[in-house]
C-alpha positions as a Markdown table, in Angstrom:
| # | Residue | x | y | z |
|---|---|---|---|---|
| 1 | Met | 8.9 | 22.7 | -4.1 |
| 2 | Ala | 6.4 | 24.5 | -1.8 |
| 3 | Ser | 8.6 | 27.4 | -2.1 |
| 4 | Leu | 8.7 | 28.0 | -5.9 |
| 5 | Ile | 5.7 | 27.3 | -6.3 |
| 6 | Ser | 4.6 | 29.9 | -3.8 |
| 7 | Arg | 6.9 | 32.3 | -5.2 |
| 8 | Val | 5.7 | 31.5 | -8.7 |
| 9 | Ala | 2.4 | 32.3 | -7.5 |
| 10 | Ala | 3.1 | 35.6 | -6.2 |
| 11 | Phe | 4.0 | 36.5 | -9.0 |
| 12 | Gly | 0.0 | 35.9 | -10.7 |
| 13 | Ile | 1.5 | 32.8 | -13.0 |
| 14 | Ala | -0.9 | 30.4 | -13.3 |
| 15 | Thr | 0.9 | 27.2 | -10.9 |
| 16 | Ala | -1.4 | 24.2 | -12.6 |
| 17 | Ser | 1.2 | 23.5 | -14.8 |
| 18 | Leu | 4.0 | 22.9 | -11.8 |
| 19 | Thr | 1.3 | 20.9 | -10.1 |
| 20 | Ala | -0.4 | 19.0 | -12.5 |
| 21 | Pro | 0.7 | 15.0 | -11.5 |
| 22 | Val | 1.6 | 12.6 | -15.6 |
| 23 | Ala | -1.1 | 10.2 | -15.1 |
| 24 | Ala | -0.4 | 6.6 | -13.6 |
| 25 | Ala | 0.0 | 3.5 | -14.8 |
| 26 | Asp | -3.9 | 1.2 | -14.6 |
| 27 | Leu | -5.8 | 0.9 | -11.6 |
| 28 | Pro | -5.3 | -2.2 | -10.6 |
| 29 | Gln | -8.0 | -4.6 | -11.5 |
| 30 | Phe | -8.5 | -6.0 | -8.0 |
| 31 | Ala | -9.1 | -3.3 | -7.1 |
| 32 | Leu | -12.5 | -2.9 | -9.1 |
| 33 | Asp | -12.9 | -6.4 | -8.9 |
| 34 | Tyr | -13.7 | -6.6 | -5.0 |
| 35 | Ala | -15.1 | -2.9 | -4.5 |
| 36 | Pro | -18.3 | -2.8 | -2.3 |
| 37 | Leu | -21.6 | -2.4 | -3.0 |
| 38 | Val | -23.4 | 0.1 | -0.8 |
| 39 | Trp | -27.8 | -1.3 | 0.7 |
| 40 | Ile | -29.2 | 2.6 | 0.9 |
| 41 | Gln | -31.8 | 2.9 | 4.0 |
| 42 | Ser | -34.8 | 2.0 | 2.0 |
| 43 | Gln | -36.4 | 5.8 | 4.3 |
| 44 | Asp | -33.3 | 7.5 | 4.2 |
| 45 | Pro | -34.3 | 11.0 | 1.7 |
| 46 | Phe | -30.3 | 11.8 | 1.5 |
| 47 | Phe | -28.1 | 9.6 | -1.5 |
| 48 | Pro | -25.4 | 9.7 | -2.4 |
| 49 | Ala | -24.4 | 13.3 | -3.9 |
| 50 | Pro | -21.3 | 14.3 | -6.7 |
| 51 | Ile | -19.1 | 16.2 | -4.9 |
| 52 | Ser | -18.3 | 18.8 | -6.9 |
| 53 | Ser | -22.2 | 19.7 | -6.1 |
| 54 | Gln | -20.7 | 20.7 | -3.0 |
| 55 | Leu | -18.8 | 23.9 | -4.9 |
| 56 | Val | -22.7 | 24.7 | -6.6 |
| 57 | Tyr | -24.4 | 25.1 | -3.4 |
| 58 | Thr | -21.6 | 26.4 | -0.9 |
| 59 | His | -19.4 | 29.5 | -1.2 |
| 60 | Pro | -16.3 | 29.2 | 1.7 |
| 61 | Thr | -15.4 | 30.7 | 4.9 |
| 62 | Val | -13.1 | 31.7 | 7.7 |
| 63 | Asn | -14.0 | 31.7 | 11.0 |
| 64 | Gly | -17.5 | 32.4 | 9.6 |
| 65 | Ala | -16.1 | 35.6 | 7.1 |
| 66 | Asn | -16.2 | 35.0 | 3.7 |
| 67 | Ile | -13.7 | 34.3 | 1.5 |
| 68 | Thr | -13.6 | 37.9 | -1.2 |
| 69 | Asp | -9.8 | 36.4 | -2.7 |
| 70 | Gly | -9.8 | 32.7 | -3.3 |
| 71 | Pro | -10.6 | 31.3 | -6.4 |
| 72 | Ser | -13.0 | 32.0 | -8.3 |
| 73 | Pro | -15.6 | 30.0 | -9.4 |
| 74 | Leu | -14.5 | 27.6 | -6.9 |
| 75 | Thr | -13.7 | 23.8 | -8.9 |
| 76 | Leu | -12.6 | 20.1 | -7.7 |
| 77 | Asp | -9.3 | 21.9 | -9.5 |
| 78 | Asn | -8.6 | 24.7 | -7.1 |
| 79 | Leu | -10.1 | 23.5 | -4.4 |
| 80 | Gly | -6.9 | 23.6 | -2.2 |
| 81 | Asp | -5.9 | 26.5 | -3.1 |
| 82 | Leu | -8.6 | 27.5 | -0.2 |
| 83 | Asn | -5.8 | 26.0 | 2.5 |
| 84 | Ser | -3.9 | 29.4 | 2.4 |
| 85 | His | -7.3 | 31.9 | 3.0 |
| 86 | Gly | -7.4 | 30.2 | 6.8 |
| 87 | Gly | -6.0 | 25.6 | 6.3 |
| 88 | Lys | -8.3 | 24.0 | 8.4 |
| 89 | Asn | -10.6 | 26.6 | 9.0 |
| 90 | Val | -12.0 | 27.1 | 6.1 |
| 91 | Ser | -16.0 | 26.2 | 5.7 |
| 92 | Leu | -17.5 | 25.3 | 2.4 |
| 93 | Thr | -20.4 | 27.2 | 3.7 |
| 94 | Ser | -24.3 | 26.9 | 2.0 |
| 95 | Asn | -25.6 | 29.8 | 0.4 |
| 96 | Asp | -29.3 | 28.4 | 1.9 |
| 97 | Asp | -30.7 | 28.6 | 5.0 |
| 98 | Phe | -29.4 | 24.7 | 5.5 |
| 99 | Thr | -32.0 | 24.4 | 8.9 |
| 100 | Thr | -34.4 | 24.4 | 5.7 |
| 101 | Phe | -32.4 | 21.4 | 4.2 |
| 102 | Pro | -33.2 | 22.6 | 1.0 |
| 103 | Asp | -34.0 | 19.8 | -2.0 |
| 104 | Trp | -30.2 | 19.8 | -2.8 |
| 105 | Phe | -30.0 | 17.7 | 0.2 |
| 106 | Asn | -31.5 | 14.8 | -1.8 |
| 107 | Gly | -28.1 | 14.6 | -4.1 |
| 108 | Ser | -28.7 | 11.5 | -6.4 |
| 109 | Arg | -31.1 | 7.6 | -6.1 |
| 110 | Pro | -28.8 | 5.6 | -7.6 |
| 111 | Asp | -29.9 | 4.0 | -11.2 |
| 112 | Gly | -31.6 | 0.2 | -11.7 |
| 113 | Thr | -27.7 | -0.5 | -12.4 |
| 114 | Gly | -26.0 | 1.0 | -9.0 |
| 115 | Lys | -25.0 | 3.8 | -10.9 |
| 116 | Thr | -24.8 | 7.4 | -9.8 |
| 117 | Ala | -26.5 | 10.8 | -12.1 |
| 118 | Gly | -23.6 | 13.8 | -13.3 |
| 119 | Asp | -20.1 | 13.5 | -11.6 |
| 120 | Pro | -18.5 | 11.2 | -9.7 |
| 121 | Ser | -20.2 | 10.3 | -6.1 |
| 122 | Ala | -17.4 | 8.6 | -5.0 |
| 123 | Ala | -12.8 | 8.8 | -4.9 |
| 124 | Ile | -10.9 | 5.1 | -4.9 |
| 125 | Ile | -7.6 | 5.3 | -3.5 |
| 126 | Thr | -5.1 | 3.7 | -3.8 |
| 127 | Ala | -2.1 | 3.6 | -0.9 |
| 128 | Asp | 0.9 | 1.4 | -1.5 |
| 129 | Lys | 1.9 | 0.4 | 1.9 |
| 130 | Gly | 5.3 | -2.2 | 0.9 |
| 131 | Asn | 5.6 | -6.3 | 1.5 |
| 132 | Asn | 2.9 | -6.8 | -1.9 |
| 133 | Thr | 0.3 | -4.6 | 0.2 |
| 134 | Leu | -1.7 | -2.7 | -0.4 |
| 135 | Asp | -5.0 | -0.8 | 0.2 |
| 136 | Val | -7.6 | 0.7 | -1.6 |
| 137 | Phe | -10.1 | 3.9 | 0.1 |
| 138 | Tyr | -13.4 | 4.0 | -1.0 |
| 139 | Met | -14.8 | 6.5 | -0.4 |
| 140 | Tyr | -18.2 | 8.4 | -0.8 |
| 141 | Phe | -19.6 | 11.4 | -0.1 |
| 142 | Tyr | -23.1 | 12.3 | -0.3 |
| 143 | Asn | -24.5 | 16.4 | 0.5 |
| 144 | Phe | -25.8 | 16.4 | 4.2 |
| 145 | Asn | -26.1 | 13.9 | 7.2 |
| 146 | Arg | -29.2 | 13.5 | 9.6 |
| 147 | Gly | -28.3 | 13.2 | 12.9 |
| 148 | Asn | -30.1 | 10.3 | 14.7 |
| 149 | Glu | -32.7 | 11.4 | 16.6 |
| 150 | Val | -33.0 | 11.4 | 20.7 |
| 151 | Phe | -35.9 | 12.7 | 22.6 |
| 152 | Gly | -38.0 | 13.9 | 19.4 |
| 153 | Ser | -34.4 | 15.7 | 18.2 |
| 154 | Asp | -31.9 | 15.0 | 15.7 |
| 155 | Ala | -28.5 | 15.0 | 16.8 |
| 156 | Gly | -25.5 | 15.5 | 15.6 |
| 157 | Asp | -27.0 | 17.1 | 11.2 |
| 158 | His | -24.2 | 18.5 | 9.7 |
| 159 | Val | -24.0 | 20.2 | 6.1 |
| 160 | Gly | -21.1 | 17.5 | 3.8 |
| 161 | Asp | -21.1 | 13.5 | 5.0 |
| 162 | Trp | -18.0 | 12.0 | 3.8 |
| 163 | Glu | -18.1 | 8.3 | 4.1 |
| 164 | His | -15.5 | 5.0 | 3.7 |
| 165 | Asn | -15.1 | 1.5 | 3.2 |
| 166 | Ala | -11.3 | 0.5 | 3.0 |
| 167 | Ile | -9.7 | -2.9 | 1.9 |
| 168 | Arg | -6.3 | -4.6 | 2.8 |
| 169 | Phe | -4.7 | -6.5 | -0.3 |
| 170 | Val | -1.7 | -8.8 | -0.2 |
| 171 | Ser | -0.2 | -9.7 | -3.3 |
| 172 | Gly | -3.4 | -9.3 | -4.5 |
| 173 | Ala | -6.1 | -11.3 | -3.1 |
| 174 | Pro | -8.3 | -8.8 | 0.1 |
| 175 | Thr | -7.4 | -9.9 | 4.1 |
| 176 | Gln | -9.2 | -7.3 | 6.2 |
| 177 | Val | -12.3 | -4.9 | 5.1 |
| 178 | Tyr | -12.8 | -2.1 | 7.2 |
| 179 | Phe | -16.3 | 0.0 | 7.7 |
| 180 | Ser | -16.5 | 4.3 | 8.4 |
| 181 | Gln | -19.2 | 4.7 | 11.7 |
| 182 | His | -19.1 | 8.1 | 13.3 |
| 183 | Ser | -15.1 | 9.0 | 14.5 |
| 184 | Ser | -15.0 | 5.2 | 14.7 |
| 185 | Gly | -15.2 | 1.8 | 12.6 |
| 186 | Glu | -15.1 | -1.3 | 13.0 |
| 187 | Ala | -13.2 | -4.6 | 10.7 |
| 188 | Phe | -12.9 | -8.1 | 9.6 |
| 189 | Thr | -12.2 | -10.5 | 8.0 |
| 190 | Tyr | -13.8 | -10.2 | 4.0 |
| 191 | Ala | -14.3 | -14.2 | 4.7 |
| 192 | Ala | -16.1 | -12.5 | 6.8 |
| 193 | Val | -18.3 | -10.4 | 5.2 |
| 194 | Glu | -21.7 | -10.5 | 3.2 |
| 195 | Lys | -21.0 | -10.2 | -0.2 |
| 196 | Gln | -22.6 | -10.4 | -4.3 |
| 197 | Gly | -20.1 | -13.2 | -6.4 |
| 198 | Lys | -17.0 | -11.4 | -4.5 |
| 199 | Arg | -17.9 | -8.0 | -3.5 |
| 200 | Pro | -18.6 | -6.9 | 0.1 |
| 201 | Val | -21.7 | -5.9 | 0.8 |
| 202 | Gly | -22.0 | -3.3 | 3.5 |
| 203 | Tyr | -25.3 | -1.0 | 4.3 |
| 204 | Ser | -25.6 | 2.6 | 5.1 |
| 205 | Ala | -27.5 | 3.9 | 7.5 |
| 206 | Lys | -30.8 | 5.8 | 7.4 |
| 207 | Gly | -29.7 | 9.3 | 7.4 |
| 208 | Thr | -26.1 | 9.4 | 9.0 |
| 209 | His | -24.4 | 7.2 | 6.2 |
| 210 | Ala | -22.2 | 5.1 | 8.6 |
| 211 | Asn | -20.9 | 2.0 | 7.3 |
| 212 | Tyr | -22.3 | -1.9 | 8.8 |
| 213 | Ala | -21.4 | -4.7 | 7.5 |
| 214 | Thr | -25.8 | -6.0 | 8.6 |
| 215 | Val | -28.0 | -5.2 | 8.6 |
| 216 | Gly | -30.3 | -3.7 | 11.4 |
| 217 | Glu | -29.8 | -1.6 | 14.8 |
| 218 | His | -26.7 | -0.6 | 15.4 |
| 219 | Asp | -26.4 | 1.6 | 18.6 |
| 220 | His | -22.8 | 3.5 | 19.1 |
| 221 | Thr | -23.5 | 5.7 | 21.6 |
| 222 | Ile | -20.0 | 4.0 | 23.5 |
| 223 | Pro | -17.1 | 4.5 | 20.9 |
| 224 | Asn | -16.1 | 1.7 | 19.8 |
| 225 | Leu | -18.9 | -0.6 | 20.7 |
| 226 | Asn | -21.3 | -1.4 | 18.1 |
| 227 | Leu | -24.1 | -2.6 | 20.5 |
| 228 | Pro | -27.7 | -4.9 | 18.9 |
| 229 | Phe | -30.2 | -3.0 | 20.0 |
| 230 | Asp | -31.3 | 0.7 | 21.6 |
| 231 | Leu | -29.5 | 2.6 | 24.0 |
| 232 | Phe | -29.3 | 5.4 | 22.7 |
| 233 | Leu | -27.0 | 7.0 | 19.6 |
| 234 | Thr | -29.3 | 4.1 | 17.0 |
| 235 | Asp | -28.2 | 3.2 | 14.2 |
| 236 | Val | -30.4 | 1.6 | 11.4 |
| 237 | Cys | -30.1 | -0.3 | 8.3 |
| 238 | Asp | -31.3 | -2.2 | 6.0 |
| 239 | Gln | -31.5 | -2.9 | 2.2 |
| 240 | Gly | -33.5 | -0.1 | -0.5 |
| 241 | Ala | -32.1 | 1.2 | -3.1 |
| 242 | Leu | -28.6 | -0.1 | -3.6 |
| 243 | Trp | -25.3 | 1.7 | -4.5 |
| 244 | Asp | -22.5 | 0.6 | -6.8 |
| 245 | Pro | -20.0 | 3.9 | -5.7 |
| 246 | Ala | -16.9 | 2.6 | -8.0 |
| 247 | Ala | -19.5 | 2.5 | -11.7 |
| 248 | Asn | -19.0 | 7.1 | -10.9 |
| 249 | Ala | -16.1 | 7.0 | -9.2 |
| 250 | Tyr | -12.4 | 9.4 | -9.8 |
| 251 | Thr | -9.2 | 6.5 | -9.1 |
| 252 | Tyr | -5.8 | 8.2 | -7.5 |
| 253 | Ser | -3.4 | 6.0 | -5.9 |
| 254 | Tyr | -2.1 | 8.3 | -2.9 |
| 255 | Asp | 1.7 | 8.8 | -2.4 |
| 256 | Ala | 1.7 | 8.8 | 1.7 |
| 257 | Gly | 5.3 | 10.3 | 1.1 |
| 258 | Ala | 5.4 | 12.8 | -0.2 |
| 259 | Asn | 1.3 | 13.6 | 1.1 |
| 260 | Ser | 0.4 | 13.8 | -3.8 |
| 261 | Phe | -2.2 | 11.6 | -5.3 |
| 262 | Thr | -2.6 | 11.5 | -8.7 |
| 263 | Pro | -5.3 | 9.8 | -10.7 |
| 264 | Tyr | -4.5 | 6.5 | -12.2 |
| 265 | Ser | -5.2 | 6.4 | -16.2 |
| 266 | Asn | -8.6 | 5.1 | -16.0 |
| 267 | Thr | -9.8 | 8.7 | -15.0 |
| 268 | Ala | -6.8 | 10.6 | -15.7 |
| 269 | Asp | -8.1 | 14.4 | -16.2 |
| 270 | Ala | -9.1 | 13.4 | -12.7 |
| 271 | Pro | -8.6 | 17.1 | -10.2 |
| 272 | Thr | -6.5 | 16.1 | -8.0 |
| 273 | Ser | -6.5 | 19.4 | -5.7 |
| 274 | Trp | -9.8 | 18.9 | -3.7 |
| 275 | Leu | -8.1 | 16.0 | -2.6 |
| 276 | Asp | -5.3 | 18.7 | -0.9 |
| 277 | Tyr | -8.8 | 20.7 | 0.7 |
| 278 | Thr | -7.2 | 20.5 | 4.6 |
| 279 | Gly | -10.2 | 22.6 | 5.4 |
| 280 | Ile | -14.9 | 21.6 | 6.8 |
| 281 | Trp | -17.2 | 20.0 | 3.0 |
| 282 | Gly | -20.0 | 22.2 | 5.2 |
| 283 | Asp | -20.8 | 25.1 | 7.6 |
| 284 | Glu | -18.9 | 25.8 | 10.7 |
| 285 | Glu | -20.9 | 24.0 | 14.4 |
| 286 | Leu | -24.0 | 26.8 | 15.6 |
| 287 | Pro | -23.0 | 28.3 | 18.5 |
| 288 | Lys | -25.8 | 27.8 | 21.0 |
| 289 | Ser | -26.9 | 31.1 | 20.8 |
| 290 | Asp | -28.6 | 30.6 | 17.6 |
| 291 | Pro | -32.3 | 30.1 | 18.6 |
| 292 | Arg | -31.9 | 27.3 | 15.4 |
| 293 | Gln | -30.2 | 25.6 | 17.9 |
| 294 | His | -31.1 | 22.4 | 19.5 |
| 295 | Tyr | -29.4 | 20.7 | 22.7 |
| 296 | Phe | -30.6 | 17.8 | 24.9 |
| 297 | Leu | -30.4 | 18.2 | 28.6 |
| 298 | Asp | -27.1 | 21.0 | 27.8 |
| 299 | Ile | -25.6 | 17.8 | 27.0 |
| 300 | Glu | -22.9 | 19.4 | 24.1 |
| 301 | Leu | -22.8 | 15.5 | 22.3 |
| 302 | Thr | -26.1 | 15.7 | 21.5 |
| 303 | Ala | -26.2 | 19.6 | 19.3 |
| 304 | Lys | -28.8 | 19.1 | 17.1 |
| 305 | Trp | -25.9 | 21.6 | 14.6 |
| 306 | Thr | -23.0 | 20.0 | 14.4 |
| 307 | Gly | -20.0 | 21.6 | 12.1 |
| 308 | Gly | -18.8 | 20.0 | 8.7 |
| 309 | Pro | -16.7 | 16.7 | 8.3 |
| 310 | Thr | -13.5 | 17.5 | 7.1 |
| 311 | Gly | -12.9 | 14.4 | 3.6 |
| 312 | Pro | -10.2 | 12.5 | 2.2 |
| 313 | Glu | -7.0 | 13.9 | 2.9 |
| 314 | Asp | -7.4 | 13.6 | 6.8 |
| 315 | Lys | -9.3 | 9.9 | 6.5 |
| 316 | Asp | -5.4 | 8.2 | 7.8 |
| 317 | Leu | -5.0 | 7.3 | 4.7 |
| 318 | Ala | -1.1 | 6.4 | 5.4 |
| 319 | Arg | -2.5 | 4.3 | 8.2 |
| 320 | Thr | -0.5 | 1.6 | 10.3 |
| 321 | Asn | -3.5 | -1.3 | 10.1 |
| 322 | Ile | -7.1 | -1.7 | 8.8 |
| 323 | Cys | -7.9 | 0.8 | 11.3 |
| 324 | Pro | -7.2 | 4.4 | 11.8 |
| 325 | Asp | -4.0 | 4.5 | 14.1 |
| 326 | Gly | -5.0 | 4.4 | 17.5 |
| 327 | Asp | -8.4 | 3.5 | 16.8 |
| 328 | Glu | -8.9 | 0.3 | 18.7 |
| 329 | Cys | -10.5 | -2.1 | 16.1 |
| 330 | Pro | -9.7 | -5.1 | 16.5 |
| 331 | Ile | -10.7 | -7.2 | 13.2 |
| 332 | Lys | -13.1 | -9.4 | 13.7 |
| 333 | Thr | -13.5 | -13.1 | 12.4 |
| 334 | Val | -18.1 | -13.1 | 12.2 |
| 335 | Leu | -19.9 | -11.0 | 11.3 |
| 336 | Gly | -22.1 | -9.5 | 14.1 |
| 337 | Ala | -19.0 | -10.6 | 17.0 |
């Protein structure tokens, strides 16, 4: 099919009708009944943002050069077309000087019901694992990630930010919950996590938006080890604004064999091309030669301005267990363990 589509595109014929998926059945009700709630840290000015807003304030580049012959205007319906212009080397580069923290970084504060304004700022994606097992991914988007402070300077600021929870359901019952945290994460039994009613509760860390199952300090200096005190790189969580991502989200089913996404009927018109995009959702990392870049003791790990994140396509939706494949991630039965 890919070769057919490319040949058709070569003749200038629109390919949307060939690639547009047919709407699936209804999203399983349990995916909404157990959808996580997220506490935004009280001092965090960088709230969730409409996924589409990232395309308003950026333009596509590849290896630092503007892509001038890509889709225009760029939308969630054609974002995946950028893959043919450089694949993973494509960036959504800010129109503004991102080091000045433009206002659009601030996103949309959830209202009193937990809903964000405008287009969806989240996506719910199901992945059937067979044997009556369904993983449901709750993807969260922010326009900006502010890194942890290290000796008076941020480490890890970047434009664009994707985080997620995942819940494994067996025969419609939740069994395990995953919390993404930077390049790794934590997993718990469903019984162990905090809940409002039957909905798991997570905590988004100040600035970084890493997801945790508890309030307080979480040091992540050592990969895959969450320390409850400040060592070097420390996230802070508390109960600021309560966000209900499922209240304003696109919904899809994911077919791992075909690597394709199909909207559920409750968001039947949801765009899918953006889910195919393999580039990054922000600027490239500033080089050492740029005077705006900063390192603590010239340690690369402490770069102030790093590259943007990849999107849901790169979050191992086909993972075997609730944790991403290759991630050492025991299933904890007690919070704080």
